[in-house]
Structure formats: structure tokens, C-alpha cells
Short mmCIF file of C-alpha atoms in Angstrom, two decimals:
data_model
loop_
_atom_site.label_atom_id
_atom_site.label_comp_id
_atom_site.label_asym_id
_atom_site.label_seq_id
_atom_site.Cartn_x
_atom_site.Cartn_y
_atom_site.Cartn_z
CA GLY A 64 -1.17 14.65 8.41
CA GLU A 65 0.28 11.23 9.45
CA ASN A 66 3.99 10.59 9.01
CA VAL A 67 5.32 6.97 9.07
CA GLU A 68 8.96 6.22 9.41
CA GLN A 69 10.49 2.71 8.57
CA HIS A 70 13.83 1.27 9.76
CA PRO A 71 16.01 -0.26 8.39
CA SER A 72 15.75 0.46 4.72
CA THR A 73 17.79 -2.71 4.03
CA LEU A 74 18.18 -5.86 6.18
CA SER A 75 20.33 -8.94 5.47
CA VAL A 76 19.92 -12.11 7.57
CA GLN A 77 20.95 -15.79 7.35
CA GLU A 78 18.24 -18.37 6.83
CA GLY A 79 16.82 -19.41 10.28
CA ASP A 80 17.70 -16.15 11.86
CA SER A 81 14.91 -13.68 13.09
CA ALA A 82 14.33 -10.36 11.48
CA VAL A 83 12.88 -7.18 12.95
CA ILE A 84 11.56 -4.13 11.12
CA LYS A 85 10.44 -1.07 13.11
CA CYS A 86 8.08 1.70 12.21
CA THR A 87 7.22 4.91 14.16
CA TYR A 88 4.15 7.11 13.47
CA SER A 89 3.15 10.70 14.25
CA ASP A 90 -0.66 10.80 14.74
CA SER A 91 -1.98 9.47 18.10
CA ALA A 92 -5.31 9.05 16.47
CA SER A 93 -3.92 6.11 14.11
CA ASN A 94 -5.73 3.06 15.00
CA TYR A 95 -4.82 0.42 12.54
CA PHE A 96 -1.42 -0.77 11.59
CA PRO A 97 -1.02 -3.19 8.68
CA TRP A 98 2.16 -4.80 7.23
CA TYR A 99 2.57 -5.67 3.54
CA LYS A 100 5.12 -7.87 1.72
CA GLN A 101 5.83 -6.98 -1.96
CA GLU A 102 7.90 -9.31 -4.18
CA LEU A 103 9.64 -8.01 -7.11
CA GLY A 104 7.21 -6.91 -9.75
CA LYS A 105 4.17 -7.85 -7.85
CA ARG A 106 1.50 -6.03 -5.83
CA PRO A 107 1.76 -5.52 -2.09
CA GLN A 108 -0.05 -8.31 -0.08
CA LEU A 109 -1.30 -7.90 3.47
CA ILE A 110 0.60 -10.30 5.68
CA ILE A 111 -0.55 -9.15 9.21
CA ASP A 112 -2.18 -6.20 10.87
CA ILE A 113 -2.86 -4.91 14.33
CA ARG A 114 -5.41 -2.60 15.85
CA SER A 115 -4.84 -0.15 18.52
CA ASN A 116 -6.77 -1.99 21.21
CA VAL A 117 -4.20 -4.83 20.83
CA GLY A 118 -0.46 -4.98 21.91
CA GLU A 119 0.54 -8.14 19.98
CA LYS A 120 -0.62 -10.32 17.30
CA LYS A 121 1.07 -13.63 16.01
CA ASP A 122 0.38 -15.56 12.75
CA GLN A 123 2.78 -18.63 12.54
CA ARG A 124 6.33 -17.23 11.97
CA ILE A 125 5.28 -13.58 11.79
CA ALA A 126 4.31 -11.25 14.77
CA VAL A 127 3.55 -7.62 15.27
CA THR A 128 3.93 -5.48 18.40
CA LEU A 129 2.38 -2.10 19.08
CA ASN A 130 3.36 0.45 21.77
CA LYS A 131 0.77 3.14 21.46
CA THR A 132 2.58 5.25 24.13
CA ALA A 133 5.72 5.50 22.23
CA LYS A 134 3.97 5.36 18.87
CA HIS A 135 5.81 2.60 17.39
CA PHE A 136 5.19 -0.91 16.07
CA SER A 137 7.27 -3.68 14.89
CA LEU A 138 7.22 -6.79 12.43
CA HIS A 139 8.96 -9.81 13.76
CA ILE A 140 9.80 -12.67 11.33
CA THR A 141 11.27 -15.87 12.98
CA GLU A 142 13.07 -18.77 11.39
CA THR A 143 13.61 -16.87 8.14
CA GLN A 144 13.49 -18.61 4.74
CA PRO A 145 14.78 -17.48 1.43
CA GLU A 146 11.25 -16.92 0.23
CA ASP A 147 10.76 -14.41 3.00
CA SER A 148 13.04 -12.10 0.77
CA ALA A 149 10.87 -9.18 -0.38
CA VAL A 150 10.12 -5.53 0.38
CA TYR A 151 8.12 -5.03 3.60
CA PHE A 152 6.05 -1.96 4.00
CA CYS A 153 4.35 -0.73 7.33
CA ALA A 154 1.39 1.52 7.23
CA ALA A 155 -0.81 3.43 9.67
CA SER A 156 -4.48 4.61 9.18
CA THR A 157 -6.56 7.02 11.14
CA GLY A 158 -9.64 5.98 9.39
CA GLY A 159 -12.71 4.60 11.24
CA THR A 160 -14.16 1.11 10.85
CA SER A 161 -15.74 2.04 7.60
CA TYR A 162 -12.74 3.16 5.67
CA GLY A 163 -9.25 3.96 6.01
CA LYS A 164 -6.44 6.11 4.43
CA LEU A 165 -3.24 4.36 4.70
CA THR A 166 0.24 6.11 5.10
CA PHE A 167 3.07 3.97 4.30
CA GLY A 168 6.62 3.79 5.51
CA GLN A 169 9.40 3.86 2.96
CA GLY A 170 9.98 0.15 2.81
CA THR A 171 12.56 -2.51 4.12
CA ILE A 172 14.41 -4.66 1.57
CA LEU A 173 14.90 -7.93 3.38
CA THR A 174 17.23 -10.42 1.98
CA VAL A 175 17.59 -14.02 3.52
CA HIS A 176 20.69 -15.74 2.45
CA PRO A 177 20.49 -19.61 2.28
CA ASN B 175 -13.79 -13.97 -8.19
CA ALA B 176 -11.04 -11.81 -9.76
CA GLY B 177 -10.43 -9.50 -6.88
CA VAL B 178 -8.97 -6.08 -8.02
CA THR B 179 -8.28 -5.67 -11.56
CA GLN B 180 -6.27 -2.84 -13.41
CA THR B 181 -5.88 -1.92 -17.10
CA PRO B 182 -3.57 -1.33 -18.71
CA LYS B 183 -0.54 -3.34 -17.22
CA PHE B 184 1.99 -0.92 -19.02
CA GLN B 185 1.85 2.35 -20.88
CA VAL B 186 4.14 4.81 -22.34
CA LEU B 187 3.08 8.36 -22.88
CA LYS B 188 4.60 11.40 -24.18
CA THR B 189 4.51 14.67 -22.18
CA GLY B 190 1.26 16.34 -22.49
CA GLN B 191 -0.78 13.28 -23.56
CA SER B 192 -3.67 12.19 -21.52
CA MET B 193 -4.86 8.72 -20.41
CA THR B 194 -7.16 6.87 -17.93
CA LEU B 195 -6.22 4.03 -15.85
CA GLN B 196 -9.13 1.72 -15.08
CA CYS B 197 -9.78 -0.25 -11.89
CA ALA B 198 -12.42 -2.66 -11.07
CA GLN B 199 -13.23 -4.86 -8.00
CA ASP B 200 -15.75 -7.58 -7.58
CA MET B 201 -15.74 -7.82 -3.74
CA ASN B 202 -18.45 -5.59 -3.14
CA HIS B 203 -16.21 -3.18 -1.27
CA ASN B 204 -17.37 0.38 -0.57
CA SER B 205 -14.07 1.98 -0.33
CA MET B 206 -11.47 2.23 -3.33
CA TYR B 207 -8.08 3.85 -3.51
CA TRP B 208 -5.46 5.05 -5.92
CA TYR B 209 -1.75 4.83 -4.99
CA ARG B 210 1.50 5.60 -6.59
CA GLN B 211 4.72 3.94 -5.94
CA ASP B 212 8.12 5.45 -6.53
CA PRO B 213 11.50 3.92 -5.54
CA GLY B 214 12.43 4.73 -1.95
CA MET B 215 9.19 6.43 -1.24
CA GLY B 216 6.91 3.68 -0.43
CA LEU B 217 3.21 4.04 -1.53
CA ARG B 218 1.49 7.51 -1.58
CA LEU B 219 -2.35 7.93 -1.68
CA ILE B 220 -3.38 10.06 -4.76
CA TYR B 221 -7.21 9.92 -4.33
CA TYR B 222 -9.70 7.58 -2.57
CA SER B 223 -13.52 7.04 -2.79
CA ALA B 224 -15.17 6.07 0.60
CA SER B 225 -18.14 5.07 -1.02
CA GLU B 226 -20.04 5.22 -4.48
CA GLY B 227 -20.56 8.90 -5.51
CA THR B 228 -17.81 10.34 -3.26
CA THR B 229 -14.16 10.97 -3.88
CA ASP B 230 -11.50 12.88 -1.96
CA LYS B 231 -7.86 13.90 -2.14
CA GLY B 232 -5.07 11.94 -0.74
CA GLU B 233 -1.54 13.08 -0.23
CA VAL B 234 -0.52 13.66 -3.84
CA PRO B 235 -3.56 14.69 -5.84
CA ASN B 236 -2.07 17.37 -8.08
CA GLY B 237 -2.18 16.40 -11.84
CA TYR B 238 -4.81 13.79 -11.40
CA ASN B 239 -8.52 13.37 -11.49
CA VAL B 240 -10.81 10.29 -10.48
CA SER B 241 -14.25 9.11 -11.28
CA ARG B 242 -16.00 6.61 -9.13
CA LEU B 243 -18.39 5.26 -11.87
CA ASN B 244 -20.22 2.87 -9.77
CA LYS B 245 -19.44 0.67 -6.75
CA ARG B 246 -17.29 -1.55 -8.79
CA GLU B 247 -15.11 0.80 -10.86
CA PHE B 248 -12.81 3.62 -9.94
CA SER B 249 -10.75 5.42 -12.72
CA LEU B 250 -7.59 7.66 -12.51
CA ARG B 251 -7.11 10.29 -15.23
CA LEU B 252 -3.99 12.04 -16.19
CA GLU B 253 -5.04 15.12 -18.26
CA SER B 254 -1.63 16.31 -19.28
CA ALA B 255 1.08 13.77 -18.43
CA ALA B 256 4.37 15.03 -17.17
CA PRO B 257 7.62 13.01 -16.58
CA SER B 258 7.25 13.37 -12.87
CA GLN B 259 4.14 11.12 -13.01
CA THR B 260 6.36 8.16 -14.41
CA SER B 261 5.55 5.63 -11.76
CA VAL B 262 3.75 2.43 -10.71
CA TYR B 263 0.09 2.86 -10.02
CA PHE B 264 -1.83 0.59 -7.74
CA CYS B 265 -5.70 0.59 -7.25
CA ALA B 266 -6.89 -0.92 -3.82
CA SER B 267 -10.22 -1.75 -2.35
CA SER B 268 -11.87 -2.94 0.86
CA GLU B 269 -12.95 -1.14 4.01
CA LEU B 270 -9.29 -0.56 4.91
CA GLY B 271 -7.59 -0.65 1.47
CA GLU B 272 -5.76 -3.96 1.84
CA PHE B 273 -6.55 -5.63 -1.37
CA PHE B 274 -4.35 -4.29 -4.22
CA GLY B 275 -4.75 -4.64 -8.01
CA PRO B 276 -1.61 -5.88 -10.00
CA GLY B 277 -0.45 -2.49 -10.85
CA THR B 278 0.07 -0.17 -14.01
CA ARG B 279 3.53 0.73 -14.80
CA LEU B 280 3.45 4.10 -16.58
CA THR B 281 6.31 5.88 -18.28
CA VAL B 282 6.03 9.48 -19.46
CA LEU B 283 8.73 10.53 -21.87
#
């Protein structure tokens, strides 16, 4: 089955700096790659996603890049703010357009210091 | 529009007891999922239902059963709870599973 590795496990940055979280996946058939943000005691919330036919996607301060050849994808957060502090999860899915089974990475604890 | 709801929010069981976790969604999604979340291990898929009337095993199905009661509801049952099932359980729905419920924090003593 699919295996997703996520690095780093913890990331500490100063407010205003950029943060980058990287994930690799094993199944070349994976075609959907979402990123989730989870605050302490809350549910995971989808923040951005990318499909395999696109190399990069941006939404304000966050962006995701995908390298299908190398089977890795990354989350980039620019101009970080204290409220960006949370656990971030990447995931990969080999499901088709009708449903998906997500395999998650282990998570990255991001801390943004004021 | 409540999205995805789960009950209960918290539960403490003794080893060997049984219980059912309830999940409902009001977004008319075909697919629903059950995940468990353990420290340092991310979320792992227990069971999923691609459509009403169908269920299938995920990565960690042992010790669990599910029922897709109708399009809205997908329940997870622990027949004989074990301490290894202490976890936070999330239900999710949508075609790609991106909408999560608030979670159930389960402790098995």
C-alpha cells in the first residue's frame, strides 16, 4: 500500500519567516495530495490540495508544490504568523474522482515565535 | 448545515466492553471514513464506505466493525474494547474525505 513520509517532525520559526514541510510518497498511482492543519484539540482542516496534473498551487500565504518524478510534495508558508502554529499533516490518495482513501504522514509540529 | 457530527465527544470504557461511535453528515456526500489518531502516527484509516450499502477495510480494521446505515450515517463499533484502542477517532466525509468531524476521545482502561 501507500506509504507517506513527512519531515521535519518539528519546526520552529520566527514570525515573518518562511516554513517548508516536505513529504514523500511511495505509490506512483497517487493522484491527490491534500494538506491539513490541526490545532490542539481540534479536528484536521483542509488548507490546500493539489492534484497530479498540476505542479504548483498557491492560496495567499500558502503554496504546495508537487514533483511526480521524485514522488515528493511540499507545503510552503510565507510570512508566518503565531496563529500558523499547529500540527500540519500531508496525505496522499490513489482514489479516483469518486472517492479517496487517504494515507497520512506523521505530522509536523510548527511553532511560530512572535 | 452542521457538516460532520460525531457522538459521543468523550468515552471511557473498561477492557472487554462494547460501544458504538456515531457519525452523521448533512452534505449529501457518498463517501464516509473512520480514522484513528495516535500520538506520532498521524491519522490511520480504519474503514471506509464509498457509497451507501458498501463498506471496506482500511489500514487498521482489526477489532472494529462498521455499518453504513444510510447515506447520512456511518457508525463504528468496538465489540470488545482493548487498551490498544485508546485513541481519538475521527469520522470524515466527502468524495475525497476532506471534511472531518470533531472527534471522539476514547480511553480504554
